[in-house]
Short mmCIF file of C-alpha atoms in Angstrom, two decimals:
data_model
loop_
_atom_site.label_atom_id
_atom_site.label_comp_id
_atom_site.label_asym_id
_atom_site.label_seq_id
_atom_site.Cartn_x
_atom_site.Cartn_y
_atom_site.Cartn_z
CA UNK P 732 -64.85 126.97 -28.50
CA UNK P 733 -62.13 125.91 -31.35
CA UNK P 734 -63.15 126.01 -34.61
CA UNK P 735 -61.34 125.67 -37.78
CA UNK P 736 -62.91 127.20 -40.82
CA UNK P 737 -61.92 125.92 -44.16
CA UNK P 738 -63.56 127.59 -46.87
CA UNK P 739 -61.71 128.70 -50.63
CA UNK P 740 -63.75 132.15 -50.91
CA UNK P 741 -61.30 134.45 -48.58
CA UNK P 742 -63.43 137.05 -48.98
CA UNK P 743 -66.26 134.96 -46.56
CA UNK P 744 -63.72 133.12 -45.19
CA UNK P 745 -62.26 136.46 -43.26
CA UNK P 746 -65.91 137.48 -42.53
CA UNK P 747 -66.79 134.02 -40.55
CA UNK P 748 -63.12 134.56 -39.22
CA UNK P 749 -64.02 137.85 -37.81
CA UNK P 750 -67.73 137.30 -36.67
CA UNK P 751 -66.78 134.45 -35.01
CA UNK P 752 -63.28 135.80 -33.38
CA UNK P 753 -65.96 138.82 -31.85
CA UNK P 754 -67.44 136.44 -30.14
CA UNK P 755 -65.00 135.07 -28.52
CA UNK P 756 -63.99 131.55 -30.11
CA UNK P 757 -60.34 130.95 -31.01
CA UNK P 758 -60.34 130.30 -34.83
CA UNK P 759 -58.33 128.24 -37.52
CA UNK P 760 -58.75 128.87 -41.18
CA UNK P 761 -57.67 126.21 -44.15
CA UNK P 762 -58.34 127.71 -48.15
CA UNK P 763 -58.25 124.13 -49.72
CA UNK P 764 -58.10 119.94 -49.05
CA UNK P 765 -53.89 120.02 -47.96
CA UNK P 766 -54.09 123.18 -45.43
CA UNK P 767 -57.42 121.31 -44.31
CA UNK P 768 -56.17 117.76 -44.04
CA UNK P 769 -53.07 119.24 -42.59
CA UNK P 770 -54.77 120.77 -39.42
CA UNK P 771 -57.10 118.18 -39.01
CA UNK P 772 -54.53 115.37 -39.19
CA UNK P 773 -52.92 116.89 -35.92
CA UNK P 774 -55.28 119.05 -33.83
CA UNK P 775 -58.85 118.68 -32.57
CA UNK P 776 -61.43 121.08 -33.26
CA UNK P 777 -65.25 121.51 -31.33
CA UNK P 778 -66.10 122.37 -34.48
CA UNK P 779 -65.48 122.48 -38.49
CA UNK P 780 -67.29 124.58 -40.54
CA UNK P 781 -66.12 122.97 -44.05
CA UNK P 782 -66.84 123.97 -47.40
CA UNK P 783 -67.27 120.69 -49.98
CA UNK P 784 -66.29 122.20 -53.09
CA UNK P 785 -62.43 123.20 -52.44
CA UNK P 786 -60.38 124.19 -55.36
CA UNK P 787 -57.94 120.63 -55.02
CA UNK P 788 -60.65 118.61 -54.17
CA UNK P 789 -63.65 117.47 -52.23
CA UNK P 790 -64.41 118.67 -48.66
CA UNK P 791 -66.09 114.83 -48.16
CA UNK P 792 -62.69 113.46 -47.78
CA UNK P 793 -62.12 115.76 -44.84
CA UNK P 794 -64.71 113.98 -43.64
CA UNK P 795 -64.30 110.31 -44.34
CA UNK P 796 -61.05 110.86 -43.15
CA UNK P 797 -61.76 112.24 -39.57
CA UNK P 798 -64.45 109.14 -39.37
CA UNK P 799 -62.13 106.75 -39.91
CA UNK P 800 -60.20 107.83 -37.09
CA UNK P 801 -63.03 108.10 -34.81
CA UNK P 802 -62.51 111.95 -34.54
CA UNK P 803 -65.26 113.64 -32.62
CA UNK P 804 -65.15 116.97 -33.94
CA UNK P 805 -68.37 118.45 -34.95
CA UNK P 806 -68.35 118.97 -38.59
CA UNK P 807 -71.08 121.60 -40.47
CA UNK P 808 -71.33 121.80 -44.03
CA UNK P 809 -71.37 124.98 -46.05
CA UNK P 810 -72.81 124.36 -49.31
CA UNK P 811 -73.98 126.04 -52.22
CA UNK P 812 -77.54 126.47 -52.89
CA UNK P 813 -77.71 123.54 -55.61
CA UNK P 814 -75.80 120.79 -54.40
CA UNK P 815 -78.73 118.63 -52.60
CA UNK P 816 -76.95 115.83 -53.05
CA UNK P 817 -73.28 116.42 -51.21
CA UNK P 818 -75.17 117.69 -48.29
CA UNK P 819 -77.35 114.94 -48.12
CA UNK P 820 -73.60 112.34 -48.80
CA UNK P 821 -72.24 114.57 -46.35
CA UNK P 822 -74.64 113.92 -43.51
CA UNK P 823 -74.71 110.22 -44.47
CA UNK P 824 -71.02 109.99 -44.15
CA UNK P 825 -70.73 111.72 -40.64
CA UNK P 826 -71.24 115.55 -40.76
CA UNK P 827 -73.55 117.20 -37.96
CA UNK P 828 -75.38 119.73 -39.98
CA UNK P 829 -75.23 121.99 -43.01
CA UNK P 830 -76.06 125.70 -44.07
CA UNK P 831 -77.09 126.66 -47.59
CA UNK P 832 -75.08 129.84 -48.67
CA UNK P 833 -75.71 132.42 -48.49
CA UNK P 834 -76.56 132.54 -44.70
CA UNK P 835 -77.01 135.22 -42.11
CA UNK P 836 -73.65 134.86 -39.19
CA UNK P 837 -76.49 134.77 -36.63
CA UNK P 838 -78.22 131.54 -37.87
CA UNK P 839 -74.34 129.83 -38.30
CA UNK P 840 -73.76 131.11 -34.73
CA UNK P 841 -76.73 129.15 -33.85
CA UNK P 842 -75.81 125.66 -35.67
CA UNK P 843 -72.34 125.70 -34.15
CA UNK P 844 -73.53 126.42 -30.50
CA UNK P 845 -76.41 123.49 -31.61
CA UNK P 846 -73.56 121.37 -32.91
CA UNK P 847 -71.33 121.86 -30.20
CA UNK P 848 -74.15 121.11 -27.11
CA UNK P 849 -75.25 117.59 -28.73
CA UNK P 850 -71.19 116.71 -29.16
CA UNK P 851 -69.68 117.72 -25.46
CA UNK P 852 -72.70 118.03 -23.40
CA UNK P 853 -75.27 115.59 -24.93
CA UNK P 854 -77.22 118.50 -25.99
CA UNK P 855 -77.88 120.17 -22.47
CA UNK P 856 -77.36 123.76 -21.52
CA UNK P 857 -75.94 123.31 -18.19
CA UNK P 858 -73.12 120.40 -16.98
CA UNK P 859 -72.28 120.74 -13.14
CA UNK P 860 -70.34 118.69 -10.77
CA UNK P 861 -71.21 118.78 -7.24
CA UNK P 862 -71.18 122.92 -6.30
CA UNK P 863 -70.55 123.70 -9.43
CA UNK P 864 -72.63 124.51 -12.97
CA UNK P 865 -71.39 126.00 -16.28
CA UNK P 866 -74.07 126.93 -18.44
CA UNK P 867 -73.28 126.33 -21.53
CA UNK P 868 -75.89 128.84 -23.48
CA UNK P 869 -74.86 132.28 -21.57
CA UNK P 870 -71.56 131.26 -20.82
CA UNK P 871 -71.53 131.96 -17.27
CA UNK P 872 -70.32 129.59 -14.40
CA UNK P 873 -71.57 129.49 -10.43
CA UNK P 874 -70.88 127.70 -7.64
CA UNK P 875 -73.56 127.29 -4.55
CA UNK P 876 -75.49 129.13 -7.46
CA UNK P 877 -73.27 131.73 -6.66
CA UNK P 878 -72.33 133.74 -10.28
CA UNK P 879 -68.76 133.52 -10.56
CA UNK P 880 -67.14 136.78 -12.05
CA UNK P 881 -64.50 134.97 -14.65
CA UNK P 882 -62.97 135.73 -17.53
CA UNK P 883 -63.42 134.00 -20.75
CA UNK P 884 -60.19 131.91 -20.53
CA UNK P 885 -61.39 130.97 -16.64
CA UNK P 886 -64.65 129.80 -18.15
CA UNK P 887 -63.33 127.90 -21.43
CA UNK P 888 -61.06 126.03 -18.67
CA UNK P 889 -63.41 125.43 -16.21
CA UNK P 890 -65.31 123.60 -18.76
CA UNK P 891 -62.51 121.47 -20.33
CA UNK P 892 -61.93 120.50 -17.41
CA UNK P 893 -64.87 119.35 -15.91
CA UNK P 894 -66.03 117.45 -19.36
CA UNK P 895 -62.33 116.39 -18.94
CA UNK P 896 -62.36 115.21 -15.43
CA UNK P 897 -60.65 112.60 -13.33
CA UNK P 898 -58.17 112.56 -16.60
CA UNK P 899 -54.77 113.81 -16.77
CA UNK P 900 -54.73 117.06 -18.91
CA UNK P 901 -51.74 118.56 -19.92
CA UNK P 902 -50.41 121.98 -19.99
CA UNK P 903 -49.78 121.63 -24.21
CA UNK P 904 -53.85 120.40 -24.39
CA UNK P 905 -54.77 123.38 -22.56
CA UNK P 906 -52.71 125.74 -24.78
CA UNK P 907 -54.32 124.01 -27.64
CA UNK P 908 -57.64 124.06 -26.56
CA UNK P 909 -58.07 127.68 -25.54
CA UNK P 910 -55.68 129.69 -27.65
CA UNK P 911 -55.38 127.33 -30.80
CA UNK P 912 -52.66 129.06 -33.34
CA UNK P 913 -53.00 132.30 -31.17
CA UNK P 914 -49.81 130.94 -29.18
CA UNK P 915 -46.84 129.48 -30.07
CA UNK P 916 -45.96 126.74 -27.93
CA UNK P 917 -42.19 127.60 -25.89
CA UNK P 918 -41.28 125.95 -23.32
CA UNK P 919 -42.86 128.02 -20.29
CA UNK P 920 -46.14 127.65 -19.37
CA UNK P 921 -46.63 130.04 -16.91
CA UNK P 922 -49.50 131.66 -18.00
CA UNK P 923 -51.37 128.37 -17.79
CA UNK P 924 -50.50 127.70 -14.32
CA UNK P 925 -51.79 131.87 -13.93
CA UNK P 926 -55.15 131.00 -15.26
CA UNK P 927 -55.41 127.89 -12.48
CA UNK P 928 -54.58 129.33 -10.01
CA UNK P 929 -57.03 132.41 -10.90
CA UNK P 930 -59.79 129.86 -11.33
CA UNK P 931 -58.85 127.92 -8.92
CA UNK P 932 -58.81 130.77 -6.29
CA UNK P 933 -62.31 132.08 -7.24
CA UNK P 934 -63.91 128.66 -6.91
CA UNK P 935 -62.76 128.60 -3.58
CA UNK P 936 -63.43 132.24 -2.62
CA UNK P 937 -67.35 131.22 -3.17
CA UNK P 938 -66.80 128.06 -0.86
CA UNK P 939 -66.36 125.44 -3.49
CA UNK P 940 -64.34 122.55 -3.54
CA UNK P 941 -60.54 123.18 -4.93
CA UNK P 942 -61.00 120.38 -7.38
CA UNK P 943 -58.12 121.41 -9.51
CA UNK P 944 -55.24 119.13 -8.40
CA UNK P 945 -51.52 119.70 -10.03
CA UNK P 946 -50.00 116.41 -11.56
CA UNK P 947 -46.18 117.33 -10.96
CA UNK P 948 -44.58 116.70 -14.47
CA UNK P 949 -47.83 116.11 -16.63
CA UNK P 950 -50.24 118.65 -16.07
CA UNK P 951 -53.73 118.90 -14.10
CA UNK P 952 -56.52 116.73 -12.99
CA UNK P 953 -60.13 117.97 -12.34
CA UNK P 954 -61.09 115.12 -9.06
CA UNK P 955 -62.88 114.96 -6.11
CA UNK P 956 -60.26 113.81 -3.33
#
């Protein structure tokens, strides 16, 4: 999952940074309204965990701003233990939840996984496609409810692109989605096409379908052909 954090206090900033890193997400952090606007303006998260009260302004415009361009990131709301009223605004204006500080990592875990089943998978555990089922809760992926042994990459892609599928995805949308600001972009993508074929060789090892079909030029396509 991609999630950008913006939150002022570093200190707990780090701390969701790090929790969240352990378990595997690829994470973003923003400190105030221009780092935040500036990510959000060009990348696409599964989730935002966004303080309101920023030091140059309101984290509300974050999300007015993602609304009116028909964004569909999850947002969540960190807010102090006082300020009924922004969360309530908040939640009228578009955000998916919020979490009173101070909170126990376990609990925000919890919200984002919550957050990110309603948004990409209509709030079900599992999405399959013919042989194949992902479940979304444990993380683990099988085919002719065979377990597939795959790494985390091979699972985050297997998922993006079956929610993705019968669209063109390209190689700079898969760099995006599962290594974020981990990687900078270059012009060789060979370690995408390495994490296909991987995938793509393990479906077919437990006698799926190879529904991973290369789009010379643009990318892949996840099809039935």
């Amino acid at each position: 999952m991609k999630i950008l954090i913006i939150e002022d206090d570093r200190s707990l900033r780090m701390s969701i940074f790090d929790y969240l890193k352990m378990e595997g997400h690829i994470c973003e952090v923003a400190e105030n309204l221009f780092q935040a606007s500036d990510k959000t303006s060009i990348n696409r998260y599964d989730c935002i965990i966004l303080d309101i009260g920023l030091p140059d302004g309101t984290g509300l415009d974050i999300i007015k701003e993602l609304k009116k361009n028909k964004a569909a990131d999850g947002i969540l709301i960190l807010s102090a233990r006082n300020s009924l009223d922004d969360k309530l605004l908040g939640l009228k204006i578009g955000a998916d939840d919020y979490l009173t500080k101070p909170f126990h990592f376990a609990e925000l875990s919890a919200r984002i996984n919550s957050i990110y089943r309603r948004n990409s998978f209509l709030g079900l555990n599992e999405i399959s496609f013919n042989e194949i089922k992902a479940n979304t809760y444990d993380k683990q992926a099988y085919v002719n409810e065979k377990l597939l042994n795959l790494t985390k990459k091979e699972y985050d892609l297997l998922v993006f692109l079956m929610t993705n599928r019968n669209r063109i995805i390209t190689k700079e949308s898969i760099v995006e989605h599962l290594w974020g600001d981990e990687v900078i972009l270059t012009d060789s993508f060979d370690f995408v096409y390495t994490h296909v074929k991987n995938l793509r060789k393990k479906i077919i090892a437990a006698k799926g379908k190879n529904y991973i079909k290369c789009i010379y030029g643009f990318g892949y396509k996840f099809i039935e052909s």
